[in-house]
Short mmCIF file of C-alpha atoms and ligand atoms in Angstrom, two decimals:
data_model
loop_
_atom_site.label_atom_id
_atom_site.label_comp_id
_atom_site.label_asym_id
_atom_site.label_seq_id
_atom_site.Cartn_x
_atom_site.Cartn_y
_atom_site.Cartn_z
CA UNK A 28 -210.34 -90.09 163.51
CA UNK A 29 -209.27 -88.85 160.30
CA UNK A 30 -207.72 -85.71 158.89
CA UNK A 31 -210.30 -83.96 156.38
CA UNK A 32 -208.73 -81.34 155.11
CA UNK A 33 -204.92 -82.46 153.73
CA UNK A 34 -203.43 -79.90 152.31
CA UNK A 35 -206.40 -77.28 152.97
CA UNK A 36 -207.78 -77.98 149.61
CA UNK A 37 -211.05 -76.42 149.10
CA UNK A 38 -211.19 -74.66 152.71
CA UNK A 39 -211.74 -71.18 152.42
CA UNK A 40 -209.75 -69.18 155.01
CA UNK A 41 -210.04 -65.14 154.24
CA UNK A 42 -211.56 -62.61 152.05
CA UNK A 43 -209.43 -61.32 149.10
CA UNK A 44 -209.83 -58.56 147.08
CA UNK A 45 -206.63 -59.01 144.75
CA UNK A 46 -207.26 -61.68 142.72
CA UNK A 47 -209.33 -64.50 141.69
CA UNK A 48 -208.82 -67.83 139.69
CA UNK A 49 -211.67 -69.80 138.14
CA UNK A 50 -210.49 -73.29 137.89
CA UNK A 51 -213.38 -74.76 135.98
CA UNK A 52 -213.29 -72.22 133.18
CA UNK A 53 -209.53 -71.16 133.24
CA UNK A 54 -209.86 -67.58 134.06
CA UNK A 55 -207.66 -65.39 136.22
CA UNK A 56 -208.33 -61.97 137.21
CA UNK A 57 -205.99 -59.19 139.33
CA UNK A 58 -208.61 -56.69 141.04
CA UNK A 59 -210.92 -57.26 138.60
CA UNK A 60 -209.02 -57.08 135.24
CA UNK A 61 -208.70 -60.53 133.15
CA UNK A 62 -204.88 -61.61 133.21
CA UNK A 63 -205.17 -61.89 129.29
CA UNK A 64 -206.37 -58.01 128.61
CA UNK A 65 -203.24 -57.10 131.16
CA UNK A 66 -200.85 -59.32 129.10
CA UNK A 67 -201.79 -57.80 126.07
CA UNK A 68 -202.08 -54.32 127.07
CA UNK A 69 -200.53 -53.64 130.57
CA UNK A 70 -196.88 -53.84 131.57
CA UNK A 71 -195.27 -55.04 134.91
CA UNK A 72 -195.32 -51.66 136.99
CA UNK A 73 -198.86 -50.97 136.40
CA UNK A 74 -199.84 -54.37 137.02
CA UNK A 75 -197.94 -54.18 140.61
CA UNK A 76 -199.28 -50.64 140.90
CA UNK A 77 -202.71 -52.08 140.31
CA UNK A 78 -202.58 -55.28 142.83
CA UNK A 79 -201.08 -52.89 145.84
CA UNK A 80 -203.57 -49.98 145.54
CA UNK A 81 -206.83 -51.69 143.82
CA UNK A 82 -206.64 -49.50 140.78
CA UNK A 83 -204.98 -48.70 137.46
CA UNK A 84 -202.75 -46.08 137.93
CA UNK A 85 -203.22 -42.34 136.43
CA UNK A 86 -200.16 -41.12 134.13
CA UNK A 87 -199.15 -39.19 136.97
CA UNK A 88 -199.30 -42.19 139.26
CA UNK A 89 -197.58 -44.46 137.11
CA UNK A 90 -194.86 -42.07 136.78
CA UNK A 91 -194.35 -41.35 140.23
CA UNK A 92 -194.24 -45.38 140.93
CA UNK A 93 -191.64 -45.63 138.24
CA UNK A 94 -189.77 -42.76 140.03
CA UNK A 95 -189.98 -44.35 143.21
CA UNK A 96 -188.51 -48.11 141.72
CA UNK A 97 -185.99 -46.41 140.12
CA UNK A 98 -185.06 -44.89 143.55
CA UNK A 99 -185.03 -47.66 145.42
CA UNK A 100 -183.42 -50.51 142.71
CA UNK A 101 -179.84 -50.11 143.81
CA UNK A 102 -178.82 -52.91 146.60
CA UNK A 103 -176.43 -51.78 149.62
CA UNK A 104 -172.46 -52.54 148.31
CA UNK A 105 -172.12 -54.19 151.58
CA UNK A 106 -174.38 -56.51 150.60
CA UNK A 107 -172.91 -57.52 147.05
CA UNK A 108 -169.43 -57.95 149.41
CA UNK A 109 -171.13 -60.26 151.16
CA UNK A 110 -172.45 -62.32 148.38
CA UNK A 111 -168.85 -62.80 147.44
CA UNK A 112 -168.38 -65.11 150.66
CA UNK A 113 -171.51 -67.42 149.47
CA UNK A 114 -170.38 -70.73 147.64
CA UNK A 115 -170.44 -70.08 144.12
CA UNK A 116 -173.03 -73.16 143.50
CA UNK A 117 -175.40 -72.18 146.09
CA UNK A 118 -178.82 -72.51 144.94
CA UNK A 119 -180.12 -68.58 144.63
CA UNK A 120 -183.30 -69.31 145.97
CA UNK A 121 -181.46 -69.48 149.12
CA UNK A 122 -179.48 -66.73 148.77
CA UNK A 123 -182.62 -64.62 147.75
CA UNK A 124 -184.49 -65.76 150.47
CA UNK A 125 -181.45 -64.52 153.09
CA UNK A 126 -180.82 -61.32 151.26
CA UNK A 127 -184.50 -60.19 151.40
CA UNK A 128 -184.44 -61.15 155.25
CA UNK A 129 -181.32 -59.10 155.86
CA UNK A 130 -182.92 -55.73 154.00
CA UNK A 131 -184.65 -55.03 157.33
CA UNK A 132 -181.09 -55.27 159.05
CA UNK A 133 -179.74 -52.55 156.51
CA UNK A 134 -182.63 -50.21 156.94
CA UNK A 135 -183.59 -48.76 160.09
CA UNK A 136 -187.35 -47.84 159.07
CA UNK A 137 -190.70 -47.84 160.44
CA UNK A 138 -192.08 -51.20 160.00
CA UNK A 139 -195.99 -50.98 161.51
CA UNK A 140 -197.82 -48.90 160.02
CA UNK A 141 -199.64 -49.38 156.38
CA UNK A 142 -197.25 -46.61 154.83
CA UNK A 143 -194.67 -48.48 155.73
CA UNK A 144 -195.40 -51.36 154.61
CA UNK A 145 -196.00 -49.83 150.79
CA UNK A 146 -192.44 -48.64 151.14
CA UNK A 147 -191.16 -52.01 151.92
CA UNK A 148 -193.35 -53.08 149.04
CA UNK A 149 -191.38 -50.76 146.46
CA UNK A 150 -188.26 -51.54 148.14
CA UNK A 151 -188.93 -55.59 147.54
CA UNK A 152 -190.32 -54.78 143.97
CA UNK A 153 -187.00 -52.95 142.99
CA UNK A 154 -184.63 -54.53 144.78
CA UNK A 155 -185.43 -58.58 144.37
CA UNK A 156 -183.89 -58.17 140.29
CA UNK A 157 -180.74 -56.48 141.50
CA UNK A 158 -180.38 -58.86 144.33
CA UNK A 159 -180.60 -61.75 141.67
CA UNK A 160 -178.61 -60.29 138.85
CA UNK A 161 -176.00 -59.18 141.10
CA UNK A 162 -175.75 -62.47 142.44
CA UNK A 163 -175.17 -63.94 139.36
CA UNK A 164 -172.88 -61.75 138.17
CA UNK A 165 -170.65 -62.05 141.10
CA UNK A 166 -170.95 -65.85 141.36
CA UNK A 167 -169.87 -65.98 137.47
CA UNK A 168 -166.59 -63.51 138.72
CA UNK A 169 -167.93 -60.45 136.99
CA UNK A 170 -168.58 -57.03 138.49
CA UNK A 171 -172.06 -56.41 139.68
CA UNK A 172 -173.94 -53.74 137.42
CA UNK A 173 -175.97 -50.83 138.91
CA UNK A 174 -179.47 -50.15 137.57
CA UNK A 175 -180.25 -47.83 134.37
CA UNK A 176 -182.72 -45.32 135.37
CA UNK A 177 -183.81 -45.12 131.72
CA UNK A 178 -185.01 -48.74 131.74
CA UNK A 179 -188.09 -50.07 132.51
CA UNK A 180 -188.55 -53.03 135.53
CA UNK A 181 -188.32 -55.83 132.79
CA UNK A 182 -185.62 -54.34 130.66
CA UNK A 183 -183.55 -53.30 133.65
CA UNK A 184 -183.34 -56.69 135.06
CA UNK A 185 -181.99 -58.25 131.76
CA UNK A 186 -179.44 -55.15 131.24
CA UNK A 187 -178.00 -56.05 134.90
CA UNK A 188 -178.02 -59.62 133.85
CA UNK A 189 -176.22 -59.18 130.41
CA UNK A 190 -174.93 -55.75 130.60
CA UNK A 191 -176.65 -55.17 126.84
CA UNK A 192 -180.14 -53.82 126.84
CA UNK A 193 -182.81 -55.85 125.50
CA UNK A 194 -184.29 -55.39 122.20
CA UNK A 195 -188.00 -54.03 122.31
CA UNK A 196 -189.22 -57.90 121.35
CA UNK A 197 -187.51 -59.31 124.02
CA UNK A 198 -188.70 -57.11 126.96
CA UNK A 199 -191.87 -56.92 125.83
CA UNK A 200 -191.66 -61.32 125.96
CA UNK A 201 -189.99 -60.70 129.52
CA UNK A 202 -192.38 -57.90 130.79
CA UNK A 203 -195.20 -60.12 129.58
CA UNK A 204 -193.81 -63.10 131.80
CA UNK A 205 -193.61 -61.14 134.74
CA UNK A 206 -197.52 -59.86 134.45
CA UNK A 207 -198.37 -63.52 134.21
CA UNK A 208 -196.88 -64.53 137.45
CA UNK A 209 -197.58 -61.56 139.32
CA UNK A 210 -200.57 -63.09 141.75
CA UNK A 211 -202.26 -66.23 142.26
CA UNK A 212 -204.72 -65.73 145.15
CA UNK A 213 -204.03 -68.16 148.11
CA UNK A 214 -201.27 -70.36 146.46
CA UNK A 215 -198.53 -72.06 148.62
CA UNK A 216 -196.23 -69.17 149.00
CA UNK A 217 -198.68 -66.46 149.50
CA UNK A 218 -200.63 -67.97 151.91
CA UNK A 219 -197.16 -68.77 153.43
CA UNK A 220 -196.79 -64.85 153.36
CA UNK A 221 -200.24 -64.01 154.54
CA UNK A 222 -199.70 -66.97 157.58
CA UNK A 223 -196.75 -64.92 158.64
CA UNK A 224 -198.03 -61.62 158.45
CA UNK A 225 -200.65 -62.71 160.70
CA UNK A 226 -198.21 -62.44 163.25
CA UNK A 227 -197.58 -58.98 162.64
CA UNK A 228 -194.57 -60.10 161.63
CA UNK A 229 -192.78 -57.33 159.18
CA UNK A 230 -193.18 -57.23 155.26
CA UNK A 231 -189.46 -58.99 155.00
CA UNK A 232 -190.25 -61.46 157.11
CA UNK A 233 -193.22 -62.01 155.29
CA UNK A 234 -191.70 -62.26 151.89
CA UNK A 235 -188.28 -63.94 152.71
CA UNK A 236 -191.02 -67.40 153.98
CA UNK A 237 -192.94 -66.96 151.10
CA UNK A 238 -189.42 -67.70 148.96
CA UNK A 239 -188.62 -70.40 150.92
CA UNK A 240 -192.21 -71.56 150.05
CA UNK A 241 -191.59 -70.70 146.18
CA UNK A 242 -188.33 -72.57 145.86
CA UNK A 243 -190.08 -76.31 146.20
CA UNK A 244 -190.52 -78.26 143.08
CA UNK A 245 -193.92 -78.63 143.88
CA UNK A 246 -194.58 -74.99 143.44
CA UNK A 247 -192.42 -72.43 141.72
CA UNK A 248 -189.21 -74.96 141.61
CA UNK A 249 -191.15 -76.59 138.99
CA UNK A 250 -189.75 -74.79 136.17
CA UNK A 251 -186.34 -75.22 136.70
CA UNK A 252 -187.38 -78.99 137.19
CA UNK A 253 -189.02 -78.53 133.65
CA UNK A 254 -185.81 -77.33 132.18
CA UNK A 255 -183.81 -80.33 133.77
CA UNK A 256 -186.25 -82.50 131.92
CA UNK A 257 -186.41 -80.54 128.50
CA UNK A 258 -182.53 -81.01 128.23
CA UNK A 259 -182.34 -84.60 129.63
CA UNK A 260 -185.20 -85.33 126.29
CA UNK A 261 -183.01 -83.35 124.12
CA UNK A 262 -184.81 -84.49 121.27
CA UNK A 263 -188.35 -84.54 119.96
CA UNK A 264 -188.55 -88.07 119.31
CA UNK A 265 -187.57 -88.93 122.92
CA UNK A 266 -190.38 -87.14 124.22
CA UNK A 267 -193.07 -90.38 123.95
CA UNK A 268 -190.69 -92.94 125.37
CA UNK A 269 -189.07 -90.57 128.24
CA UNK A 270 -193.09 -89.65 129.13
CA UNK A 271 -194.26 -92.98 129.19
CA UNK A 272 -191.50 -94.38 131.17
CA UNK A 273 -191.84 -91.65 133.84
CA UNK A 274 -195.52 -92.12 133.91
CA UNK A 275 -195.14 -95.74 134.66
CA UNK A 276 -192.86 -95.59 137.56
CA UNK A 277 -195.82 -93.10 138.71
CA UNK A 278 -193.76 -90.18 138.68
CA UNK A 279 -194.92 -86.59 138.25
CA UNK A 280 -193.88 -84.61 135.06
CA UNK A 281 -192.82 -81.24 135.84
CA UNK A 282 -195.05 -78.34 134.71
CA UNK A 283 -198.15 -80.34 134.00
CA UNK A 284 -201.20 -80.17 136.33
CA UNK A 285 -202.59 -77.86 138.78
CA UNK A 286 -204.35 -77.81 142.12
CA UNK A 287 -206.89 -75.21 141.21
CA UNK A 288 -207.28 -75.41 137.28
CA UNK A 289 -209.42 -78.24 135.99
CA UNK A 290 -208.55 -77.22 132.24
CA UNK A 291 -205.95 -74.88 130.34
CA UNK A 292 -204.26 -72.74 132.84
CA UNK A 293 -204.60 -69.02 130.98
CA UNK A 294 -201.27 -67.81 131.81
CA UNK A 295 -200.03 -71.34 130.16
CA UNK A 296 -201.85 -70.33 127.31
CA UNK A 297 -199.56 -67.00 126.63
CA UNK A 298 -196.72 -68.56 127.73
CA UNK A 299 -197.02 -71.06 124.89
CA UNK A 300 -197.69 -68.43 122.67
CA UNK A 301 -194.72 -66.36 123.68
CA UNK A 302 -192.57 -69.77 123.59
CA UNK A 303 -193.29 -70.77 119.97
CA UNK A 304 -192.63 -67.06 118.82
CA UNK A 305 -188.93 -66.81 120.65
CA UNK A 306 -188.40 -70.37 118.98
CA UNK A 307 -189.09 -69.19 115.76
CA UNK A 308 -186.79 -66.17 116.05
CA UNK A 309 -183.91 -68.19 118.17
CA UNK A 310 -184.15 -71.63 115.65
CA UNK A 311 -184.17 -73.66 119.28
CA UNK A 312 -185.88 -76.98 119.70
CA UNK A 313 -187.47 -76.07 122.95
CA UNK A 314 -190.63 -75.04 121.77
CA UNK A 315 -191.47 -78.26 119.72
CA UNK A 316 -190.26 -80.45 122.49
CA UNK A 317 -192.31 -78.50 125.22
CA UNK A 318 -195.23 -79.30 123.15
CA UNK A 319 -194.94 -82.70 122.31
CA UNK A 320 -194.43 -83.22 126.28
CA UNK A 321 -197.56 -81.83 126.81
CA UNK A 322 -199.70 -83.79 124.30
CA UNK A 323 -197.99 -86.92 125.58
CA UNK A 324 -198.57 -86.38 129.14
CA UNK A 325 -202.33 -85.85 128.22
CA UNK A 326 -202.53 -88.76 126.44
CA UNK A 327 -200.80 -91.07 128.75
CA UNK A 328 -202.67 -89.67 131.93
CA UNK A 329 -206.01 -90.36 129.94
CA UNK A 330 -204.82 -93.98 129.05
CA UNK A 331 -203.56 -94.55 132.61
CA UNK A 332 -205.74 -93.15 134.60
CA UNK A 333 -208.80 -91.88 132.25
CA UNK A 334 -207.79 -88.37 134.13
CA UNK A 335 -207.72 -85.24 132.49
CA UNK A 336 -204.18 -82.84 132.99
CA UNK A 337 -203.04 -79.27 131.40
CA UNK A 338 -199.79 -77.74 131.65
CA UNK A 339 -199.48 -74.95 134.58
CA UNK A 340 -197.54 -71.70 134.17
CA UNK A 341 -194.23 -73.49 134.30
CA UNK A 342 -194.35 -75.61 131.67
CA UNK A 343 -193.51 -72.82 128.81
CA UNK A 344 -191.80 -70.28 131.03
CA UNK A 345 -188.59 -72.81 131.31
CA UNK A 346 -187.94 -72.74 127.64
CA UNK A 347 -188.60 -69.06 127.57
CA UNK A 348 -186.17 -68.25 130.20
CA UNK A 349 -183.76 -70.76 128.14
CA UNK A 350 -184.11 -68.79 125.01
CA UNK A 351 -183.45 -65.43 126.80
CA UNK A 352 -180.13 -67.34 127.74
CA UNK A 353 -180.98 -66.85 131.88
CA UNK A 354 -179.49 -70.00 133.69
CA UNK A 355 -181.93 -72.70 134.63
CA UNK A 356 -181.21 -72.19 138.04
CA UNK A 357 -182.65 -68.12 138.03
CA UNK A 358 -185.72 -69.76 136.50
CA UNK A 359 -187.57 -69.90 139.82
CA UNK A 360 -186.10 -66.29 141.11
CA UNK A 361 -187.43 -64.58 138.28
CA UNK A 362 -190.70 -65.77 139.52
CA UNK A 363 -190.24 -64.28 142.58
CA UNK A 364 -189.11 -61.03 140.67
CA UNK A 365 -192.63 -61.17 139.58
CA UNK A 366 -194.63 -62.52 142.57
CA UNK A 367 -193.13 -60.37 145.24
CA UNK A 368 -195.67 -57.93 143.49
CA UNK A 369 -198.73 -60.05 144.87
CA UNK A 370 -197.29 -60.98 148.28
CA UNK A 371 -196.67 -57.50 148.91
CA UNK A 372 -200.01 -56.64 148.05
CA UNK A 373 -201.78 -60.00 150.30
CA UNK A 374 -199.14 -58.80 153.32
CA UNK A 375 -200.90 -55.53 153.25
CA UNK A 376 -204.36 -56.93 152.94
CA UNK A 377 -203.63 -59.43 155.59
CA UNK A 378 -202.48 -57.04 158.11
CA UNK A 379 -204.54 -53.87 157.30
CA UNK A 380 -207.98 -55.19 155.86
CA UNK A 381 -210.36 -52.87 157.02
CA UNK A 382 -213.67 -54.38 155.87
CA UNK A 383 -215.13 -57.36 158.35
CA UNK A 384 -214.02 -60.56 158.37
CA UNK A 385 -210.91 -59.33 159.08
CA UNK A 386 -207.94 -61.81 158.95
CA UNK A 387 -206.92 -63.51 161.97
CA UNK A 388 -203.44 -65.09 162.79
CA UNK A 389 -203.90 -68.80 161.34
CA UNK A 390 -203.98 -71.52 163.68
CA UNK A 391 -205.62 -74.70 162.21
CA UNK A 392 -205.95 -77.76 164.48
CA UNK A 393 -204.11 -81.04 163.78
CA UNK A 394 -205.65 -84.62 164.07
CA UNK A 395 -202.96 -86.20 166.57
CA UNK A 396 -201.92 -89.73 165.78
CA UNK A 397 -198.68 -90.35 168.25
CA UNK A 398 -198.14 -92.71 170.91
CA UNK A 399 -201.03 -92.80 173.49
CA UNK A 400 -200.48 -94.24 176.71
CA UNK A 401 -203.72 -93.85 178.53
CA UNK A 402 -205.53 -91.04 180.26
CA UNK A 403 -202.30 -90.14 182.58
CA UNK A 404 -199.74 -89.97 179.91
CA UNK A 405 -196.96 -92.00 179.29
CA UNK A 406 -194.54 -92.42 182.29
CA UNK A 407 -191.74 -90.51 182.68
CA UNK A 408 -188.33 -92.43 183.19
CA UNK A 409 -185.33 -90.59 184.48
CA UNK A 410 -182.31 -91.08 182.26
CA UNK A 411 -180.25 -93.79 184.07
CA UNK A 412 -183.74 -96.24 183.99
CA UNK A 413 -183.90 -96.02 180.41
CA UNK A 414 -182.67 -98.48 177.84
N1 ACO B 12 -197.50 -85.86 136.34
C1 ACO B 12 -198.41 -87.19 136.40
N2 ACO B 12 -199.16 -87.08 137.17
C2 ACO B 12 -199.93 -86.01 137.87
C3 ACO B 12 -199.16 -84.94 137.89
C4 ACO B 12 -198.14 -84.88 136.90
N3 ACO B 12 -197.81 -83.50 136.78
N4 ACO B 12 -199.92 -83.95 138.67
C5 ACO B 12 -201.04 -84.54 139.42
N5 ACO B 12 -200.66 -85.79 138.86
C6 ACO B 12 -201.54 -87.26 139.17
C7 ACO B 12 -201.55 -87.10 140.05
O1 ACO B 12 -200.31 -88.39 140.76
C8 ACO B 12 -202.70 -88.01 141.27
O2 ACO B 12 -202.96 -89.40 140.79
P1 ACO B 12 -203.78 -90.28 141.51
O3 ACO B 12 -204.80 -89.68 142.00
O4 ACO B 12 -203.78 -91.34 140.83
O5 ACO B 12 -202.62 -90.42 143.21
C9 ACO B 12 -203.76 -87.13 140.44
O6 ACO B 12 -202.99 -86.61 139.35
C10 ACO B 12 -204.11 -85.69 141.53
O7 ACO B 12 -202.88 -85.59 141.70
P2 ACO B 12 -202.92 -84.50 143.07
O8 ACO B 12 -201.33 -84.20 143.51
O9 ACO B 12 -203.60 -84.73 144.15
O10 ACO B 12 -203.47 -83.25 142.41
P3 ACO B 12 -203.52 -82.14 142.32
O11 ACO B 12 -204.42 -81.04 141.82
O12 ACO B 12 -203.39 -81.56 144.15
O13 ACO B 12 -201.87 -81.34 142.17
C11 ACO B 12 -199.59 -80.27 141.45
C12 ACO B 12 -200.85 -80.50 141.91
C13 ACO B 12 -199.20 -80.34 143.17
C14 ACO B 12 -199.28 -79.19 141.38
C15 ACO B 12 -199.43 -81.24 140.68
O14 ACO B 12 -200.05 -81.62 139.48
C16 ACO B 12 -197.86 -81.63 140.65
O15 ACO B 12 -196.99 -82.15 141.26
N6 ACO B 12 -197.57 -81.27 139.33
C17 ACO B 12 -196.33 -81.16 138.80
C18 ACO B 12 -195.46 -80.26 139.56
C19 ACO B 12 -195.86 -78.86 138.83
O16 ACO B 12 -195.70 -78.47 137.88
N7 ACO B 12 -196.10 -77.71 140.34
C20 ACO B 12 -196.07 -76.34 139.39
C21 ACO B 12 -197.62 -75.92 139.91
S1 ACO B 12 -197.66 -74.30 139.47
C22 ACO B 12 -197.12 -73.44 140.84
O17 ACO B 12 -196.90 -74.03 141.98
C23 ACO B 12 -196.69 -72.34 140.13
#
């Protein structure tokens, strides 16, 4: 017997009201709203509220949500002291995963109710950027900066990183990146979060597991790999030979291809435009090089395999973060700054869904292909009789 559902592709495992992808048409909706509309008109706080509460906030609700985020942004000083004990070259995703799990130990709180889960969601959305910026400054030998209560979410992170308030255009670009990464249905890390939540483990535990899943290069880690590729390629003339060589060896081009989209990822479309805009401002070559990678990969894929391939969310986000002077190894943690809203919404849905069919503990089957010695099982030999 062969395993049929490798990677669970195409298998429906639960109902969700949070987001939906049309992979054929290249559409993504959050709670019914088109991502292209949200990217143009909304902001991250409003989008996070929408994901958590199934509706856009009123003025009062948004003000209250922002107030609660502001109240929750600071992280314990003891946590920052502890960060000083880590190796300076530790992977920031390992640090983030560890300190998110540790939040459960810093707060003696209720975990089991839906209301408590919303509080944890706010705590996480608020604190993940502070954990990352604190870590970055501490590893650089700088003092961690407290959040500025006058700044919104996107601007606050950039301020805590660099000690300067970003200008309006930079703030809007970064805020749009956060909107675009906030949710994506049952992607690998969200599925992990839901799977952990299905055991009734708490929000911090489920989110820290999701961070582990996001760190891999086939998922969120791809944006760091894209930036490494851009730096290695270096010049526009080098793109085509580089891509041809990699693909001739059967290697994958990071930032290209998607398990669900069979056309342009709508997030990549917006990010491409943002990257172009930033490059025009900074004079960097990274947009042009990325665009050439896109066309060269599409063309090579067609020639080699007769297949189509398109950019995913990670292709153009890498150059954007680089032009915003964000260190390469923080690309994936930034993904987590945004995605934590989606994870939290899914964890709450997984644990507290009211409509049938309600989610159940995930427990798939496997096809056993290991040793078989007959119906009685293999003979157990004591240690002295084994060779
Ligand atoms: N470069 C070169 N070839 C590719 C790429 C790529 N980026 N992506 C897919 N292919 C090829 C595969 O080699 C395979 O060829 P084959 O049929 O001859 O074996 C074919 O396309 C299908 O590949 P699968 O891995 O089965 O396709 P799937 O749709 O499941 O892949 C995935 C999705 C894993 C994202 C893949 O496209 C990939 O590895 N991309 C690079 C990593 C990346 O950018 N990940 C980020 C995804 S977005 C996110 O997680 C936020």
